mmCIF file of C-alpha atoms in Angstrom:
data_model
loop_
_atom_site.group_PDB
_atom_site.id
_atom_site.type_symbol
_atom_site.label_atom_id
_atom_site.label_comp_id
_atom_site.label_asym_id
_atom_site.label_seq_id
_atom_site.Cartn_x
_atom_site.Cartn_y
_atom_site.Cartn_z
ATOM 1 C CA MET T 941 142.418 -193.285 -36.507
ATOM 2 C CA GLN T 942 146.026 -192.111 -37.812
ATOM 3 C CA GLN T 943 147.663 -194.995 -35.413
ATOM 4 C CA SER T 944 146.366 -197.381 -36.889
ATOM 5 C CA LEU T 945 147.217 -196.384 -41.112
ATOM 6 C CA PRO T 946 150.351 -198.556 -40.524
ATOM 7 C CA GLU T 947 149.675 -201.741 -39.176
ATOM 8 C CA LEU T 948 147.031 -201.510 -41.912
ATOM 9 C CA LEU T 949 149.375 -200.772 -44.920
ATOM 10 C CA GLU T 950 151.203 -203.745 -42.699
ATOM 11 C CA GLN T 951 148.900 -206.177 -43.841
ATOM 12 C CA VAL T 952 148.564 -205.748 -47.850
ATOM 13 C CA GLU T 953 151.880 -207.366 -49.238
ATOM 14 C CA SER T 954 150.917 -206.708 -52.267
ATOM 15 C CA TYR T 955 151.528 -203.439 -54.047
ATOM 16 C CA ILE T 956 149.944 -200.080 -53.794
ATOM 17 C CA GLU T 957 149.556 -197.992 -55.762
ATOM 18 C CA GLN T 958 146.616 -195.260 -54.326
ATOM 19 C CA VAL T 959 145.367 -194.449 -50.260
ATOM 20 C CA SER T 960 141.751 -192.678 -49.605
ATOM 21 C CA GLY T 961 141.129 -192.265 -46.395
ATOM 22 C CA ASP T 962 138.795 -189.302 -45.586
ATOM 23 C CA GLU T 963 140.548 -185.902 -43.256
ATOM 24 C CA GLY T 964 140.833 -187.638 -40.610
ATOM 25 C CA TYR T 965 144.025 -189.048 -41.598
ATOM 26 C CA ASP T 966 144.521 -185.830 -43.112
ATOM 27 C CA THR T 967 148.443 -185.574 -40.586
ATOM 28 C CA PHE T 968 152.182 -186.194 -41.189
ATOM 29 C CA ASN T 969 152.314 -189.476 -39.400
ATOM 30 C CA CYS T 970 149.830 -191.008 -42.078
ATOM 31 C CA TYR T 971 151.705 -189.217 -45.070
ATOM 32 C CA ASP T 972 154.936 -190.400 -44.443
ATOM 33 C CA THR T 973 153.751 -193.579 -43.880
ATOM 34 C CA ILE T 974 152.108 -194.323 -47.582
ATOM 35 C CA ILE T 975 155.258 -192.649 -48.564
ATOM 36 C CA GLN T 976 156.770 -195.237 -47.477
ATOM 37 C CA ARG T 977 155.026 -197.781 -49.036
ATOM 38 C CA GLU T 978 155.214 -195.487 -52.364
ATOM 39 C CA ALA T 979 151.948 -194.914 -52.793
ATOM 40 C CA LYS T 980 149.449 -192.255 -53.984
ATOM 41 C CA ALA T 981 147.612 -190.165 -51.183
ATOM 42 C CA VAL T 982 144.072 -189.164 -52.099
ATOM 43 C CA ILE T 983 142.880 -187.364 -48.307
ATOM 44 C CA PRO T 984 140.776 -184.121 -48.377
ATOM 45 C CA PRO T 985 142.167 -181.727 -46.145
ATOM 46 C CA ARG T 986 141.044 -180.879 -42.689
ATOM 47 C CA SER T 987 138.882 -178.513 -42.351
ATOM 48 C CA ASN T 988 140.340 -175.747 -41.014
ATOM 49 C CA ALA T 989 143.719 -176.574 -42.124
ATOM 50 C CA LYS T 990 146.539 -174.519 -43.452
ATOM 51 C CA ILE T 991 148.814 -174.196 -46.421
ATOM 52 C CA ALA T 992 152.258 -174.524 -46.080
ATOM 53 C CA VAL T 993 154.542 -171.671 -47.731
ATOM 54 C CA THR T 994 158.439 -172.941 -48.832
ATOM 55 C CA TYR T 995 160.157 -170.227 -49.095
#
């Protein structure tokens, strides 16, 4: 799933405000791709997701 996201977004020539997807898109690669398009990601976390703590 996540490997096709860059190809999907490349097909859209206009500005993308938001990208929505299911938990299958909850990956760093997908978030990076969405950020490159300056869009907002609306993706629920995976059931086994861990919260990253930064100090």
